[in-house]
Amino acid sequence: MEKVNVGFIGLGCRGGGLMGTIIDFYDVNITAVCDKYEDRVEEKSEFVKEKKGVLPFGTTDYREVLAREDVDAVIIATDWELHIPIAVDAMRAGKAVALEVGGAYSTEDCFDLVKTWEDTKVPFMFLENCCYNREELLATAMVRRGMLGKIVHCHGAYAHDLRGEVTHGKENRHYRLRNYLGRNCENYPTHELGPIAKVLDINRGNRMVSLVSVASGSFGLERYVNDNKDTINPELIGAKFMQGDIVNTIITCAGGETITLRLDTTLPRFYNREFTVHGTKGLYEQSANTVFFDGDPEKYWISADYIKENINNADKYAYLLPPAWQNITKEMLDSGHGGMDYLELRDFIDRLKNGDDMPIDVYDAASWMCISCLSEQSIREGGAPVGIPDFTNGEWKNRHSLDVYDLL
Amino acid sequence: MEKVNVGFIGLGCRGGGLMGTIIDFYDVNITAVCDKYEDRVEEKSEFVKEKKGVLPFGTTDYREVLAREDVDAVIIATDWELHIPIAVDAMRAGKAVALEVGGAYSTEDCFDLVKTWEDTKVPFMFLENCCYNREELLATAMVRRGMLGKIVHCHGAYAHDLRGEVTHGKENRHYRLRNYLGRNCENYPTHELGPIAKVLDINRGNRMVSLVSVASGSFGLERYVNDNKDTINPELIGAKFMQGDIVNTIITCAGGETITLRLDTTLPRFYNREFTVHGTKGLYEQSANTVFFDGDPEKYWISADYIKENINNADKYAYLLPPAWQNITKEMLDSGHGGMDYLELRDFIDRLKNGDDMPIDVYDAASWMCISCLSEQSIREGGAPVGIPDFTNGEWKNRHSLDVYDLL
């Protein structure tokens, strides 16, 4: 396979972003584009024609994309509800799948994803771009070298003010809106959980066993709507949102490790993922890109002083980063989310062409995505512990560690 | 009452620290000292004589302190197990009580504390010094002015590497050791929970309703003992510690707010309390002493950049601090934990002399201390939700907000 023919299913903000990154790849053609909204199909068809000189096939029915011989792989970036059904249909049609992230609505869906892959063995990758991000890889490289000791606890957050994105415009077509109106859960766990699962070798020697989730009340969006009556979708005035502003989840792993996740998207704040790795020999905190090793002087009483003197001290260890980050160019950094979009798509295409195993596979996708529906259950049951299925059917004990890059 | 005669019960590291602060008060005599270890009684008797010129009464039996007419108030800083029994006996003996912090071993003990105070109405204050700390008061002042909107979520940690303190010496007399060997819970919740409970008006218009707690495995102390075999108490070599390294707790409040607490004391790290207050109009984070208000430019993709540019930006609002902090002197700052020990003891003595209500009372003590035994239950039950008693017997709805200082 010298060139990969790619079909895009889902052409909203995220699909468009991924297209903008991959369209410059020398070894990728975009042969088909699909969205349920006709205007997006037209717009992206024009975009591809301008950039590549060839008008792609355009449709509002994703099955037409899957039926085409000039499509080797599909990139799925639809609303969250359709992620798994389309990925399953794509694998059944023999199309390699790159699936954008999101949470699942049932564990049955997640099992369906896994079974379909096991039946078809079609290449499948879950596009968790944060697994390719610089800080996460730097900390993971420290872990692989044993610099942080036995890892005991990891923390992460999706702390991103989405009030505007959820509610914007007179005709809101954002799938997030209906989730915030009618659902209460950790609805977007993978940006922080993905890199943590890599660190902890989840599904590869370790697994997530159970979780508890607790949600705060819902106050942020209601206030936001009330404060922006003039510009907001008028249907939202007076609406009640079911989604709690803050959802905290604690996951327990087979190795005794714990993971905490916080969804934090409907109150004012600055962006943060708070990727934190804490072991018997040290601590890495992404918030200040700070690392502390056992024996370092602990002279600071309040951490603001520590952070002030040590912010970005982890950059001393930048030599541990894999070549993809050592050799990154300005174009790659500028092509989406500070480089990680380029790297994840480049890795997907390279592995597809070489027939290599995908480093973020269906077992990862299923176990990370199921946190959403399991957290929904736990919240509904007052924070009760809920078991996390073993999608590997016991194989997690035999599967070897696999990072997105070789970090040793 | 012109001078207050104080008896000290518990003369270990913390009792000694509090004595070192209060001994310079012009209006305090130290008339009695007590500890179960004779050497501490002798040492502190000498200390008081040197500083004040009068040898205090010394004993290993706290009941002898409570029986004395020349004792108006006792400061209790014993092992955690004896905090409540001695406080109860002291109130029954008519002695005002200042009780050092710690967690409770049963909710029954906490109810006993409350009932005893309700029977006797003896002045009682819980010595949660962090309620008097600068950053916590600055953020609370913002809350009282409505600058952060409706508060939805608060977070805090007791993140303090205590491995040395827990295991030190050949003859370890530290009460923490037996707790780490034989107990698994959020064993020290109040440094972070106290200021949070103040912000959220717990027991004064709001209350904590339930919690879940999950502990990681115990890895840190075992490794520490193994790495320090030459200096460690030899009895600890090969010991198994029951206390998980990291305990995460999520508390739900009557007003829909959530609180997260993390105990983090047996892995290498720098000190942090992570006091965080998040509302519909803004966010305060103690870790970088940073405040973010709705509408502030959110141009930062990764928070390290935000923190780098905004560290200590909350100091712009230092004019909101109460006079106690506006007028603080170097002597006060140097007299224990960066000023807060001076302020809490000064406030206790002032209120005792003036007959004012104590701002951290038995209801606060009971509801904050009970988190320890309730978290123990939740952890034992796999993270199951556990109800938090209403120690006010319904009065929380009628009791008015009371901060340690007037913040408006």
PDB file of C-alpha atoms in Angstrom, chain B residues 6-201:
ATOM      1  CA  VAL B   6      -3.699  27.203  80.491  1.00  0.00           C
ATOM      2  CA  GLY B   7      -2.947  23.525  81.028  1.00  0.00           C
ATOM      3  CA  PHE B   8      -1.222  21.575  78.262  1.00  0.00           C
ATOM      4  CA  ILE B   9      -2.218  17.924  77.755  1.00  0.00           C
ATOM      5  CA  GLY B  10       0.032  16.215  75.214  1.00  0.00           C
ATOM      6  CA  LEU B  11       3.615  17.476  74.958  1.00  0.00           C
ATOM      7  CA  GLY B  12       4.893  15.803  71.783  1.00  0.00           C
ATOM      8  CA  CYS B  13       5.974  17.653  68.690  1.00  0.00           C
ATOM      9  CA  ARG B  14       2.651  19.410  68.194  1.00  0.00           C
ATOM     10  CA  GLY B  15       1.987  20.192  71.853  1.00  0.00           C
ATOM     11  CA  GLY B  16       5.491  21.613  72.090  1.00  0.00           C
ATOM     12  CA  GLY B  17       4.906  23.719  68.999  1.00  0.00           C
ATOM     13  CA  LEU B  18       1.697  25.210  70.328  1.00  0.00           C
ATOM     14  CA  MET B  19       3.362  25.887  73.669  1.00  0.00           C
ATOM     15  CA  GLY B  20       6.199  27.685  71.901  1.00  0.00           C
ATOM     16  CA  THR B  21       3.656  29.975  70.270  1.00  0.00           C
ATOM     17  CA  ILE B  22       1.357  30.721  73.204  1.00  0.00           C
ATOM     18  CA  ILE B  23       4.063  31.090  75.840  1.00  0.00           C
ATOM     19  CA  ASP B  24       4.854  34.573  74.560  1.00  0.00           C
ATOM     20  CA  PHE B  25       1.245  35.777  74.948  1.00  0.00           C
ATOM     21  CA  TYR B  26       1.117  38.542  77.590  1.00  0.00           C
ATOM     22  CA  ASP B  27      -2.218  37.288  78.885  1.00  0.00           C
ATOM     23  CA  VAL B  28      -1.531  33.565  79.216  1.00  0.00           C
ATOM     24  CA  ASN B  29      -0.015  31.595  82.092  1.00  0.00           C
ATOM     25  CA  ILE B  30       0.942  27.966  81.619  1.00  0.00           C
ATOM     26  CA  THR B  31       0.008  26.455  84.956  1.00  0.00           C
ATOM     27  CA  ALA B  32       0.052  22.724  84.215  1.00  0.00           C
ATOM     28  CA  VAL B  33       1.719  20.355  81.761  1.00  0.00           C
ATOM     29  CA  CYS B  34       0.900  16.695  81.161  1.00  0.00           C
ATOM     30  CA  ASP B  35       2.073  13.865  78.960  1.00  0.00           C
ATOM     31  CA  LYS B  36       2.120  10.115  79.353  1.00  0.00           C
ATOM     32  CA  TYR B  37       5.914  10.232  78.918  1.00  0.00           C
ATOM     33  CA  GLU B  38       7.679  11.547  82.023  1.00  0.00           C
ATOM     34  CA  ASP B  39      10.644  12.934  80.068  1.00  0.00           C
ATOM     35  CA  ARG B  40       8.401  15.243  78.103  1.00  0.00           C
ATOM     36  CA  VAL B  41       6.762  16.522  81.310  1.00  0.00           C
ATOM     37  CA  GLU B  42      10.180  17.334  82.762  1.00  0.00           C
ATOM     38  CA  GLU B  43      11.444  18.981  79.622  1.00  0.00           C
ATOM     39  CA  LYS B  44       8.392  21.211  79.152  1.00  0.00           C
ATOM     40  CA  SER B  45       8.212  22.102  82.857  1.00  0.00           C
ATOM     41  CA  GLU B  46      11.760  23.390  82.580  1.00  0.00           C
ATOM     42  CA  PHE B  47      10.894  25.252  79.378  1.00  0.00           C
ATOM     43  CA  VAL B  48       7.968  27.039  81.028  1.00  0.00           C
ATOM     44  CA  LYS B  49      10.056  27.884  84.086  1.00  0.00           C
ATOM     45  CA  GLU B  50      12.806  29.369  81.935  1.00  0.00           C
ATOM     46  CA  LYS B  51      10.420  31.484  79.892  1.00  0.00           C
ATOM     47  CA  LYS B  52       7.884  32.478  82.546  1.00  0.00           C
ATOM     48  CA  GLY B  53       9.836  32.145  85.795  1.00  0.00           C
ATOM     49  CA  VAL B  54       7.302  29.806  87.395  1.00  0.00           C
ATOM     50  CA  LEU B  55       7.452  26.021  87.400  1.00  0.00           C
ATOM     51  CA  PRO B  56       4.092  24.629  86.262  1.00  0.00           C
ATOM     52  CA  PHE B  57       2.389  21.650  87.814  1.00  0.00           C
ATOM     53  CA  GLY B  58       3.562  18.514  85.979  1.00  0.00           C
ATOM     54  CA  THR B  59       1.873  15.115  85.743  1.00  0.00           C
ATOM     55  CA  THR B  60       1.415  12.024  83.596  1.00  0.00           C
ATOM     56  CA  ASP B  61      -2.307  11.853  84.518  1.00  0.00           C
ATOM     57  CA  TYR B  62      -4.449  14.369  82.664  1.00  0.00           C
ATOM     58  CA  ARG B  63      -7.214  14.049  85.285  1.00  0.00           C
ATOM     59  CA  GLU B  64      -4.916  15.843  87.719  1.00  0.00           C
ATOM     60  CA  VAL B  65      -4.778  18.773  85.314  1.00  0.00           C
ATOM     61  CA  LEU B  66      -8.565  18.860  85.048  1.00  0.00           C
ATOM     62  CA  ALA B  67      -8.919  18.830  88.847  1.00  0.00           C
ATOM     63  CA  ARG B  68      -6.852  21.985  89.350  1.00  0.00           C
ATOM     64  CA  GLU B  69      -8.382  25.339  90.173  1.00  0.00           C
ATOM     65  CA  ASP B  70      -5.491  27.210  88.545  1.00  0.00           C
ATOM     66  CA  VAL B  71      -6.440  25.833  85.106  1.00  0.00           C
ATOM     67  CA  ASP B  72      -9.056  27.768  83.107  1.00  0.00           C
ATOM     68  CA  ALA B  73      -8.486  26.097  79.759  1.00  0.00           C
ATOM     69  CA  VAL B  74      -6.693  23.072  78.361  1.00  0.00           C
ATOM     70  CA  ILE B  75      -4.929  22.662  75.071  1.00  0.00           C
ATOM     71  CA  ILE B  76      -5.175  19.018  74.020  1.00  0.00           C
ATOM     72  CA  ALA B  77      -2.506  17.724  71.642  1.00  0.00           C
ATOM     73  CA  THR B  78      -2.257  14.051  72.549  1.00  0.00           C
ATOM     74  CA  ASP B  79      -2.369  11.057  70.226  1.00  0.00           C
ATOM     75  CA  TRP B  80      -5.492  11.071  68.062  1.00  0.00           C
ATOM     76  CA  GLU B  81      -7.167   8.280  70.031  1.00  0.00           C
ATOM     77  CA  LEU B  82      -7.403  10.388  73.188  1.00  0.00           C
ATOM     78  CA  HIS B  83      -8.524  13.676  71.644  1.00  0.00           C
ATOM     79  CA  ILE B  84     -12.231  13.192  72.196  1.00  0.00           C
ATOM     80  CA  PRO B  85     -12.164  11.325  75.536  1.00  0.00           C
ATOM     81  CA  ILE B  86      -9.971  13.991  77.126  1.00  0.00           C
ATOM     82  CA  ALA B  87     -11.988  16.850  75.560  1.00  0.00           C
ATOM     83  CA  VAL B  88     -15.167  15.311  76.992  1.00  0.00           C
ATOM     84  CA  ASP B  89     -13.635  14.944  80.460  1.00  0.00           C
ATOM     85  CA  ALA B  90     -12.325  18.502  80.301  1.00  0.00           C
ATOM     86  CA  MET B  91     -15.723  19.976  79.431  1.00  0.00           C
ATOM     87  CA  ARG B  92     -17.327  17.926  82.224  1.00  0.00           C
ATOM     88  CA  ALA B  93     -14.709  19.422  84.566  1.00  0.00           C
ATOM     89  CA  GLY B  94     -15.670  22.917  83.387  1.00  0.00           C
ATOM     90  CA  LYS B  95     -12.388  23.615  81.593  1.00  0.00           C
ATOM     91  CA  ALA B  96     -12.461  25.462  78.267  1.00  0.00           C
ATOM     92  CA  VAL B  97     -11.052  23.279  75.533  1.00  0.00           C
ATOM     93  CA  ALA B  98      -8.791  23.961  72.552  1.00  0.00           C
ATOM     94  CA  LEU B  99      -8.542  20.631  70.745  1.00  0.00           C
ATOM     95  CA  GLU B 100      -5.757  19.931  68.278  1.00  0.00           C
ATOM     96  CA  VAL B 101      -6.913  18.318  65.002  1.00  0.00           C
ATOM     97  CA  GLY B 102      -7.021  14.649  64.063  1.00  0.00           C
ATOM     98  CA  GLY B 103      -9.572  12.144  62.814  1.00  0.00           C
ATOM     99  CA  ALA B 104     -12.140  10.220  64.840  1.00  0.00           C
ATOM    100  CA  TYR B 105     -12.361   6.471  65.359  1.00  0.00           C
ATOM    101  CA  SER B 106     -16.151   6.307  65.633  1.00  0.00           C
ATOM    102  CA  THR B 107     -19.156   8.525  65.018  1.00  0.00           C
ATOM    103  CA  GLU B 108     -20.289   7.633  68.548  1.00  0.00           C
ATOM    104  CA  ASP B 109     -17.254   9.482  69.901  1.00  0.00           C
ATOM    105  CA  CYS B 110     -18.189  12.483  67.780  1.00  0.00           C
ATOM    106  CA  PHE B 111     -21.758  12.472  69.091  1.00  0.00           C
ATOM    107  CA  ASP B 112     -20.358  12.199  72.617  1.00  0.00           C
ATOM    108  CA  LEU B 113     -18.284  15.332  72.015  1.00  0.00           C
ATOM    109  CA  VAL B 114     -21.338  17.229  70.775  1.00  0.00           C
ATOM    110  CA  LYS B 115     -23.640  16.063  73.570  1.00  0.00           C
ATOM    111  CA  THR B 116     -21.078  16.948  76.198  1.00  0.00           C
ATOM    112  CA  TRP B 117     -20.776  20.463  74.874  1.00  0.00           C
ATOM    113  CA  GLU B 118     -24.558  20.800  74.649  1.00  0.00           C
ATOM    114  CA  ASP B 119     -24.813  19.686  78.294  1.00  0.00           C
ATOM    115  CA  THR B 120     -22.044  21.925  79.585  1.00  0.00           C
ATOM    116  CA  LYS B 121     -21.768  24.824  77.092  1.00  0.00           C
ATOM    117  CA  VAL B 122     -18.115  25.091  78.063  1.00  0.00           C
ATOM    118  CA  PRO B 123     -16.126  27.085  75.461  1.00  0.00           C
ATOM    119  CA  PHE B 124     -14.737  24.672  72.886  1.00  0.00           C
ATOM    120  CA  MET B 125     -12.571  25.375  69.879  1.00  0.00           C
ATOM    121  CA  PHE B 126     -11.148  22.958  67.332  1.00  0.00           C
ATOM    122  CA  LEU B 127      -7.608  24.106  66.515  1.00  0.00           C
ATOM    123  CA  GLU B 128      -7.714  23.838  62.727  1.00  0.00           C
ATOM    124  CA  ASN B 129      -4.904  26.258  62.038  1.00  0.00           C
ATOM    125  CA  CYS B 130      -5.355  26.160  58.240  1.00  0.00           C
ATOM    126  CA  CYS B 131      -8.648  27.998  58.689  1.00  0.00           C
ATOM    127  CA  TYR B 132      -6.425  30.941  59.705  1.00  0.00           C
ATOM    128  CA  ASN B 133      -4.006  30.674  56.801  1.00  0.00           C
ATOM    129  CA  ARG B 134      -3.526  33.491  54.339  1.00  0.00           C
ATOM    130  CA  GLU B 135      -4.442  31.799  51.043  1.00  0.00           C
ATOM    131  CA  GLU B 136      -7.504  30.071  52.467  1.00  0.00           C
ATOM    132  CA  LEU B 137      -8.757  33.348  53.947  1.00  0.00           C
ATOM    133  CA  LEU B 138      -8.051  35.270  50.751  1.00  0.00           C
ATOM    134  CA  ALA B 139     -10.118  32.824  48.696  1.00  0.00           C
ATOM    135  CA  THR B 140     -12.863  32.749  51.324  1.00  0.00           C
ATOM    136  CA  ALA B 141     -13.008  36.555  51.248  1.00  0.00           C
ATOM    137  CA  MET B 142     -13.536  36.368  47.470  1.00  0.00           C
ATOM    138  CA  VAL B 143     -16.346  33.880  48.046  1.00  0.00           C
ATOM    139  CA  ARG B 144     -18.025  36.115  50.638  1.00  0.00           C
ATOM    140  CA  ARG B 145     -17.992  38.979  48.138  1.00  0.00           C
ATOM    141  CA  GLY B 146     -19.583  36.775  45.486  1.00  0.00           C
ATOM    142  CA  MET B 147     -16.555  37.093  43.232  1.00  0.00           C
ATOM    143  CA  LEU B 148     -16.504  33.351  42.483  1.00  0.00           C
ATOM    144  CA  GLY B 149     -20.308  33.022  42.137  1.00  0.00           C
ATOM    145  CA  LYS B 150     -22.198  30.041  43.508  1.00  0.00           C
ATOM    146  CA  ILE B 151     -19.533  27.621  44.761  1.00  0.00           C
ATOM    147  CA  VAL B 152     -19.982  24.214  43.126  1.00  0.00           C
ATOM    148  CA  HIS B 153     -16.864  22.230  43.953  1.00  0.00           C
ATOM    149  CA  CYS B 154     -13.946  22.414  46.358  1.00  0.00           C
ATOM    150  CA  HIS B 155     -10.845  20.308  46.530  1.00  0.00           C
ATOM    151  CA  GLY B 156      -8.037  19.910  48.993  1.00  0.00           C
ATOM    152  CA  ALA B 157      -5.278  17.522  49.930  1.00  0.00           C
ATOM    153  CA  TYR B 158      -3.062  16.659  52.806  1.00  0.00           C
ATOM    154  CA  ALA B 159      -0.088  16.069  50.571  1.00  0.00           C
ATOM    155  CA  HIS B 160       2.851  15.841  52.921  1.00  0.00           C
ATOM    156  CA  ASP B 161       5.591  13.231  52.853  1.00  0.00           C
ATOM    157  CA  LEU B 162       5.466  11.772  56.377  1.00  0.00           C
ATOM    158  CA  ARG B 163       7.504   8.626  55.751  1.00  0.00           C
ATOM    159  CA  GLY B 164      10.299   9.804  58.002  1.00  0.00           C
ATOM    160  CA  GLU B 165       7.966  11.041  60.714  1.00  0.00           C
ATOM    161  CA  VAL B 166       5.946   7.815  60.767  1.00  0.00           C
ATOM    162  CA  THR B 167       8.948   5.485  60.948  1.00  0.00           C
ATOM    163  CA  HIS B 168      11.746   7.488  62.539  1.00  0.00           C
ATOM    164  CA  GLY B 169      13.953   6.440  65.395  1.00  0.00           C
ATOM    165  CA  LYS B 170      14.731   3.242  67.211  1.00  0.00           C
ATOM    166  CA  GLU B 171      12.033   3.921  69.781  1.00  0.00           C
ATOM    167  CA  ASN B 172       9.212   5.336  67.761  1.00  0.00           C
ATOM    168  CA  ARG B 173       6.652   6.930  70.027  1.00  0.00           C
ATOM    169  CA  HIS B 174       4.648   8.526  67.237  1.00  0.00           C
ATOM    170  CA  TYR B 175       0.938   7.722  67.335  1.00  0.00           C
ATOM    171  CA  ARG B 176       0.892   7.949  63.555  1.00  0.00           C
ATOM    172  CA  LEU B 177       2.850   4.683  63.301  1.00  0.00           C
ATOM    173  CA  ARG B 178       0.178   2.416  64.763  1.00  0.00           C
ATOM    174  CA  ASN B 179      -2.415   4.126  62.580  1.00  0.00           C
ATOM    175  CA  TYR B 180      -0.382   3.422  59.426  1.00  0.00           C
ATOM    176  CA  LEU B 181       0.221  -0.167  60.497  1.00  0.00           C
ATOM    177  CA  GLY B 182      -3.322  -1.107  61.443  1.00  0.00           C
ATOM    178  CA  ARG B 183      -5.790   1.236  59.770  1.00  0.00           C
ATOM    179  CA  ASN B 184      -6.745   2.301  56.236  1.00  0.00           C
ATOM    180  CA  CYS B 185      -8.643   5.570  55.946  1.00  0.00           C
ATOM    181  CA  GLU B 186      -8.536   9.304  55.311  1.00  0.00           C
ATOM    182  CA  ASN B 187      -6.691   9.635  58.617  1.00  0.00           C
ATOM    183  CA  TYR B 188      -6.055  13.397  58.595  1.00  0.00           C
ATOM    184  CA  PRO B 189      -8.825  15.241  56.743  1.00  0.00           C
ATOM    185  CA  THR B 190      -9.163  18.562  58.506  1.00  0.00           C
ATOM    186  CA  HIS B 191      -6.315  20.736  57.165  1.00  0.00           C
ATOM    187  CA  GLU B 192      -8.023  20.810  53.786  1.00  0.00           C
ATOM    188  CA  LEU B 193     -11.605  20.097  54.821  1.00  0.00           C
ATOM    189  CA  GLY B 194     -11.748  22.779  57.523  1.00  0.00           C
ATOM    190  CA  PRO B 195     -11.283  25.793  55.254  1.00  0.00           C
ATOM    191  CA  ILE B 196     -13.514  24.144  52.622  1.00  0.00           C
ATOM    192  CA  ALA B 197     -16.260  23.580  55.189  1.00  0.00           C
ATOM    193  CA  LYS B 198     -16.015  27.264  56.075  1.00  0.00           C
ATOM    194  CA  VAL B 199     -16.357  28.278  52.418  1.00  0.00           C
ATOM    195  CA  LEU B 200     -19.397  26.037  51.990  1.00  0.00           C
ATOM    196  CA  ASP B 201     -21.042  27.037  55.303  1.00  0.00           C
TER     197      ASP B 201
END
